[in-house]
CSV table of C-alpha atoms in Angstrom, one decimal:
chain,number,residue,atom,x,y,z
A,1,MET,CA,0.0,0.0,0.0
A,2,LYS,CA,2.8,2.4,0.9
A,3,ASP,CA,4.5,1.6,-2.4
A,4,ARG,CA,1.3,2.6,-4.3
A,5,VAL,CA,1.1,5.9,-2.4
A,6,ARG,CA,4.7,6.6,-3.2
A,7,VAL,CA,4.2,5.8,-6.9
A,8,PHE,CA,1.1,7.9,-7.0
A,9,SER,CA,2.8,10.8,-5.3
A,10,LEU,CA,5.8,10.6,-7.7
A,11,ALA,CA,3.4,10.6,-10.7
A,12,VAL,CA,1.6,13.7,-9.3
A,13,ILE,CA,4.9,15.5,-8.7
A,14,THR,CA,6.2,14.7,-12.1
A,15,ALA,CA,3.0,15.9,-13.8
A,16,LEU,CA,3.1,19.1,-11.8
A,17,LEU,CA,6.7,19.7,-12.8
A,18,ALA,CA,5.9,19.0,-16.4
A,19,THR,CA,3.0,21.5,-16.4
A,20,THR,CA,5.0,24.2,-14.6
A,21,ALA,CA,8.1,23.9,-16.8
A,22,PRO,CA,9.4,27.3,-18.1
A,23,VAL,CA,7.0,28.4,-20.8
A,24,GLN,CA,9.6,30.5,-22.6
A,25,ALA,CA,12.4,27.9,-22.9
A,26,ASP,CA,13.6,28.1,-26.5
A,27,GLU,CA,14.2,24.8,-28.2
A,28,TYR,CA,15.1,26.6,-31.5
A,29,PRO,CA,17.2,29.6,-30.6
A,30,GLN,CA,18.7,29.7,-34.1
A,31,GLY,CA,15.5,29.3,-36.1
A,32,CYS,CA,15.7,27.5,-39.4
A,33,VAL,CA,18.9,25.6,-38.8
A,34,ASP,CA,17.7,24.2,-35.5
A,35,CYS,CA,14.9,22.3,-37.2
A,36,HIS,CA,16.4,21.8,-40.6
A,37,LYS,CA,19.3,19.5,-39.8
A,38,GLN,CA,20.6,16.0,-40.5
A,39,GLU,CA,20.2,13.5,-37.8
A,40,PRO,CA,21.7,10.0,-37.9
A,41,GLY,CA,19.3,7.5,-39.6
A,42,LYS,CA,16.8,10.2,-40.5
A,43,THR,CA,16.0,12.0,-43.7
A,44,ASN,CA,18.4,14.9,-44.4
A,45,LEU,CA,16.4,18.0,-43.7
A,46,THR,CA,19.2,20.6,-44.1
A,47,LEU,CA,18.1,23.5,-46.2
A,48,ASN,CA,20.7,22.8,-49.0
A,49,ALA,CA,19.4,19.2,-49.3
A,50,LEU,CA,15.8,20.2,-49.4
A,51,LEU,CA,16.4,23.1,-51.9
A,52,ALA,CA,18.5,20.8,-54.1
A,53,GLN,CA,15.5,18.5,-54.4
A,54,ILE,CA,13.3,21.3,-55.7
A,55,GLY,CA,15.9,22.6,-58.2
A,56,HIS,CA,17.0,25.7,-56.3
A,57,PRO,CA,20.4,27.0,-57.4
A,58,LYS,CA,23.3,26.1,-55.1
A,59,LEU,CA,24.0,28.2,-52.1
A,60,PRO,CA,27.7,29.0,-52.0
A,61,LYS,CA,27.3,32.5,-50.5
A,62,VAL,CA,24.9,31.6,-47.8
A,63,LYS,CA,26.6,31.8,-44.4
A,64,LYS,CA,23.8,32.8,-42.1
A,65,VAL,CA,20.2,31.5,-42.4
A,66,PRO,CA,17.8,33.1,-43.2
A,67,THR,CA,19.7,36.5,-43.3
A,68,SER,CA,21.7,35.5,-46.4
A,69,CYS,CA,18.6,34.5,-48.3
A,70,GLY,CA,17.8,38.2,-48.4
A,71,GLY,CA,20.5,38.5,-51.0
A,72,CYS,CA,17.9,37.3,-53.6
A,73,HIS,CA,14.6,37.1,-51.7
A,74,ALA,CA,13.3,40.5,-50.7
A,75,SER,CA,11.2,40.9,-47.6
A,76,ASP,CA,10.3,44.5,-48.0
A,77,GLU,CA,6.7,45.5,-47.1
A,78,GLY,CA,4.6,45.8,-50.2
A,79,GLU,CA,6.7,43.4,-52.3
A,80,GLU,CA,4.6,40.9,-54.2
A,81,ASN,CA,6.7,37.9,-53.6
A,82,GLN,CA,7.9,38.5,-50.1
A,83,PHE,CA,10.3,35.9,-48.6
A,84,ALA,CA,8.3,36.1,-45.4
A,85,HIS,CA,5.1,35.1,-47.2
A,86,MET,CA,6.8,32.3,-49.0
A,87,ILE,CA,8.2,30.8,-45.8
A,88,HIS,CA,4.8,31.2,-44.1
A,89,GLN,CA,3.1,29.4,-47.0
A,90,ILE,CA,5.5,26.5,-46.9
A,91,HIS,CA,5.0,26.0,-43.2
A,92,PHE,CA,1.3,26.8,-42.8
A,93,ASP,CA,-0.5,26.0,-46.0
A,94,VAL,CA,-2.9,23.0,-45.7
A,95,PRO,CA,-2.3,22.9,-41.9
A,96,LYS,CA,-4.0,19.5,-41.4
A,97,ALA,CA,-1.5,17.9,-43.7
A,98,ASN,CA,1.5,20.2,-43.3
A,99,LEU,CA,4.3,18.4,-41.4
A,100,TYR,CA,5.3,21.7,-39.7
A,101,THR,CA,1.9,21.9,-38.0
A,102,THR,CA,1.1,18.2,-37.6
A,103,ARG,CA,4.5,16.9,-36.4
A,104,PHE,CA,6.5,19.9,-35.3
A,105,GLY,CA,4.0,21.9,-33.3
A,106,GLY,CA,3.9,24.7,-35.9
A,107,ASP,CA,4.5,27.6,-33.5
A,108,CYS,CA,5.4,31.1,-34.7
A,109,LEU,CA,8.1,31.2,-32.0
A,110,HIS,CA,10.0,28.3,-33.6
A,111,CYS,CA,11.2,30.9,-36.2
A,112,HIS,CA,10.4,34.2,-34.5
A,113,ALA,CA,11.6,35.7,-31.2
A,114,MET,CA,9.9,38.3,-29.2
A,115,ASP,CA,12.0,41.0,-27.6
A,116,ALA,CA,9.7,41.8,-24.7
A,117,ASP,CA,11.7,45.0,-23.8
A,118,SER,CA,11.2,46.7,-27.2
A,119,GLY,CA,8.1,44.8,-28.3
A,120,GLU,CA,9.8,43.9,-31.6
A,121,ALA,CA,9.1,40.6,-33.2
A,122,LEU,CA,12.3,39.3,-34.7
A,123,VAL,CA,13.4,36.5,-37.1
A,124,LYS,CA,15.9,34.1,-35.5
A,125,SER,CA,19.0,33.2,-37.4
A,126,GLY,CA,22.0,31.0,-37.2
A,127,PRO,CA,25.1,29.9,-39.2
A,128,ARG,CA,24.4,27.3,-42.0
A,129,ASN,CA,24.8,23.7,-40.9
A,130,TRP,CA,26.0,22.2,-44.2
B,1,MET,CA,-8.7,-28.2,-17.9
B,2,LYS,CA,-12.3,-27.1,-18.6
B,3,ASN,CA,-11.7,-23.9,-16.7
B,4,VAL,CA,-8.6,-23.2,-18.7
B,5,LEU,CA,-10.5,-23.7,-22.0
B,6,VAL,CA,-13.3,-21.3,-20.9
B,7,LYS,CA,-10.8,-18.7,-19.8
B,8,SER,CA,-8.9,-19.0,-23.1
B,9,LYS,CA,-12.2,-18.5,-25.0
B,10,GLU,CA,-13.0,-15.4,-23.0
B,11,SER,CA,-9.6,-14.0,-23.7
B,12,SER,CA,-10.0,-14.5,-27.4
B,13,ILE,CA,-13.4,-12.7,-27.3
B,14,ASN,CA,-12.1,-9.8,-25.2
B,15,ARG,CA,-8.9,-9.2,-27.2
B,16,PRO,CA,-10.6,-7.7,-30.3
B,17,MET,CA,-12.9,-5.7,-28.1
B,18,ILE,CA,-9.9,-4.3,-26.2
B,19,LEU,CA,-8.2,-3.5,-29.6
B,20,LEU,CA,-11.3,-1.8,-30.9
B,21,ALA,CA,-11.5,0.3,-27.7
B,22,LEU,CA,-7.9,1.3,-28.0
B,23,ILE,CA,-8.3,2.3,-31.7
B,24,ALA,CA,-11.4,4.3,-30.8
B,25,LEU,CA,-9.6,6.0,-28.0
B,26,THR,CA,-6.7,6.8,-30.2
B,27,LEU,CA,-8.9,8.2,-32.9
B,28,ALA,CA,-10.8,10.3,-30.4
B,29,ALA,CA,-7.6,11.7,-28.9
B,30,GLY,CA,-6.3,12.5,-32.4
B,31,ALA,CA,-9.5,14.3,-33.2
B,32,LEU,CA,-9.3,16.3,-30.0
B,33,VAL,CA,-5.7,17.2,-30.6
B,34,GLY,CA,-6.4,18.1,-34.2
B,35,ASN,CA,-9.4,20.3,-33.3
B,36,LYS,CA,-7.4,22.0,-30.6
B,37,ALA,CA,-4.6,22.8,-33.0
B,38,TYR,CA,-6.7,24.4,-35.6
B,39,ALA,CA,-9.9,25.7,-34.0
B,40,ASP,CA,-9.7,29.4,-33.4
B,41,ASP,CA,-10.8,30.3,-29.9
B,42,TYR,CA,-10.2,34.0,-30.5
B,43,PRO,CA,-11.4,34.8,-34.0
B,44,ASN,CA,-11.9,38.5,-33.1
B,45,GLY,CA,-8.5,39.0,-31.4
B,46,CYS,CA,-8.4,41.5,-28.6
B,47,VAL,CA,-12.2,41.5,-27.9
B,48,SER,CA,-12.3,37.7,-27.9
B,49,CYS,CA,-10.1,37.6,-24.8
B,50,HIS,CA,-10.8,41.0,-23.2
B,51,VAL,CA,-14.3,40.3,-22.0
B,52,GLU,CA,-16.3,41.4,-19.0
B,53,GLY,CA,-16.0,38.0,-17.4
B,54,THR,CA,-18.3,36.5,-14.7
B,55,GLY,CA,-17.7,38.2,-11.4
B,56,ALA,CA,-14.0,38.6,-12.0
B,57,LEU,CA,-12.2,41.8,-12.9
B,58,ASP,CA,-13.6,43.5,-16.0
B,59,MET,CA,-11.0,42.8,-18.6
B,60,ARG,CA,-12.7,44.7,-21.5
B,61,ILE,CA,-10.3,47.1,-23.2
B,62,ASN,CA,-12.1,50.2,-22.1
B,63,ALA,CA,-12.1,49.1,-18.5
B,64,VAL,CA,-8.4,48.1,-18.6
B,65,LEU,CA,-7.4,51.4,-20.2
B,66,SER,CA,-9.5,53.3,-17.7
B,67,ARG,CA,-7.6,51.7,-14.8
B,68,LEU,CA,-4.4,52.7,-16.5
B,69,GLY,CA,-5.5,56.3,-16.8
B,70,HIS,CA,-5.8,56.2,-20.6
B,71,GLY,CA,-8.0,58.8,-22.1
B,72,LYS,CA,-11.6,58.4,-23.3
B,73,ALA,CA,-10.4,57.4,-26.8
B,74,ALA,CA,-11.8,53.9,-26.2
B,75,ASP,CA,-15.3,55.4,-26.5
B,76,ARG,CA,-14.6,56.6,-30.0
B,77,SER,CA,-13.1,53.3,-31.1
B,78,LYS,CA,-15.5,50.9,-32.9
B,79,VAL,CA,-13.3,48.2,-34.4
B,80,ILE,CA,-10.5,46.9,-32.2
B,81,PRO,CA,-7.5,47.3,-32.7
B,82,ALA,CA,-7.9,49.0,-36.1
B,83,ALA,CA,-9.3,52.2,-34.4
B,84,CYS,CA,-6.4,52.4,-32.0
B,85,ASP,CA,-4.2,53.2,-35.1
B,86,ARG,CA,-5.7,56.7,-35.1
B,87,CYS,CA,-3.2,57.7,-32.4
B,88,HIS,CA,-1.0,54.6,-32.1
B,89,ALA,CA,0.0,54.2,-35.8
B,90,SER,CA,2.1,51.1,-36.3
B,91,SER,CA,4.3,53.1,-38.7
B,92,GLY,CA,5.4,55.0,-35.6
B,93,ASP,CA,4.3,58.3,-37.1
B,94,GLY,CA,1.2,58.8,-34.9
B,95,PRO,CA,0.9,61.1,-31.8
B,96,ALA,CA,1.3,58.0,-29.5
B,97,SER,CA,3.8,55.2,-29.7
B,98,ALA,CA,3.3,52.4,-32.2
B,99,LEU,CA,0.6,50.0,-31.1
B,100,ARG,CA,2.4,46.9,-32.3
B,101,ASN,CA,5.4,47.2,-30.0
B,102,LEU,CA,3.2,48.5,-27.1
B,103,ILE,CA,0.9,45.4,-27.3
B,104,HIS,CA,3.8,43.0,-27.7
B,105,ARG,CA,5.4,44.5,-24.5
B,106,ALA,CA,2.1,44.4,-22.6
B,107,HIS,CA,1.7,40.7,-23.4
B,108,TYR,CA,5.2,39.4,-23.3
B,109,THR,CA,7.2,41.5,-20.7
B,110,ASP,CA,8.2,39.4,-17.7
B,111,PRO,CA,6.9,36.1,-19.2
B,112,ASP,CA,7.2,34.2,-15.9
B,113,ALA,CA,4.6,36.5,-14.4
B,114,ASN,CA,2.7,37.8,-17.4
B,115,LEU,CA,-0.9,36.5,-17.4
B,116,PHE,CA,-1.0,36.3,-21.2
B,117,VAL,CA,1.8,33.8,-21.1
B,118,THR,CA,1.2,32.0,-17.8
B,119,GLN,CA,-2.6,31.7,-17.8
B,120,TYR,CA,-3.6,32.1,-21.5
B,121,ALA,CA,-0.8,30.1,-23.2
B,122,GLY,CA,0.4,33.3,-24.8
B,123,SER,CA,0.3,32.3,-28.5
B,124,CYS,CA,0.9,34.8,-31.3
B,125,LEU,CA,-2.1,33.3,-33.0
B,126,HIS,CA,-4.4,34.6,-30.3
B,127,CYS,CA,-4.1,38.0,-31.9
B,128,HIS,CA,-2.7,37.2,-35.3
B,129,ALA,CA,-4.1,35.1,-38.1
B,130,MET,CA,-2.1,33.2,-40.7
B,131,ASP,CA,-3.5,32.8,-44.2
B,132,GLY,CA,-1.6,29.7,-45.2
B,133,ALA,CA,-2.5,30.0,-48.8
B,134,SER,CA,-1.0,33.5,-49.3
B,135,GLY,CA,1.4,33.3,-46.4
B,136,LYS,CA,0.2,36.6,-45.1
B,137,ALA,CA,0.1,37.2,-41.4
B,138,SER,CA,-2.6,39.6,-40.2
B,139,VAL,CA,-4.0,41.1,-37.1
B,140,LYS,CA,-7.4,39.9,-36.1
B,141,SER,CA,-10.0,42.4,-35.3
B,142,GLY,CA,-13.6,42.7,-33.9
B,143,GLU,CA,-16.1,45.3,-32.9
B,144,ARG,CA,-15.8,46.8,-29.4
B,145,ASN,CA,-17.6,44.9,-26.7
B,146,TRP,CA,-18.6,47.8,-24.5
B,147,THR,CA,-21.1,50.6,-24.6
B,148,PRO,CA,-19.5,53.9,-25.1
B,149,ILE,CA,-20.3,56.7,-22.7
B,150,VAL,CA,-20.3,60.2,-24.1
B,151,GLY,CA,-21.2,63.2,-21.8
B,152,GLY,CA,-22.0,60.8,-19.0
B,153,GLU,CA,-24.6,59.0,-21.1
B,154,PRO,CA,-24.3,55.5,-22.6
B,155,ILE,CA,-24.6,55.7,-26.3
B,156,THR,CA,-26.6,52.9,-28.0
B,157,GLU,CA,-26.2,52.5,-31.7
């Protein structure tokens, strides 16, 4: 009986800890490259591998992602083919079938960061991982 | 021996039932998760969350602004937050600071204590909508949910 009480108490404490874990912990501090990576035994999801599959030109000049993408892809407000819109489309179109929303949680804060002091929403970035 | 046979027969009957129950539970859980991920609990943004409540603190925008000492502008605002742009232009050119940064700060400063984060899950999509087909992110809006008071009199429209 004592063991059951102990197991039950442990389960309750674990559940409480899980629900009170820091809300703001950032699993993807570098944005794109934190998700798009190559893991042993899994499909290569690095951006150069994915882009090669869809016939995108090679990326010799890309050092920081997605900052370097701005060399060709404009993100100015009012631009018809904004890079921001394209990335949103890729990750949010058909949400019931889109892997980003169905398997990876599909949260804005995977790619964006909120600077609470200034109130600016930012795009995370990181060095290329290929 | 007879008992063993009976027991074995019962098991073979129960196994498919248990499997069916498990499949049904899995499908139900999947449906619940799916709905939770895509249903919009706050289709009108600000006014979907900032409501009068039942017995708790009045969280409507006009009440919150009044407690903060904000002017009476809330009574002239019909569509929220579009009307706020009159003074709080998001370009930064208005007479008051840009609404976008102000609202982000109000909802994300001190995330360990901020009610938006700690009690309301603090998601960008509470206030913003994402049109997956065009890739455009927008700000949700809705009509004010309070009766404006002008010259001490409630105005009904």
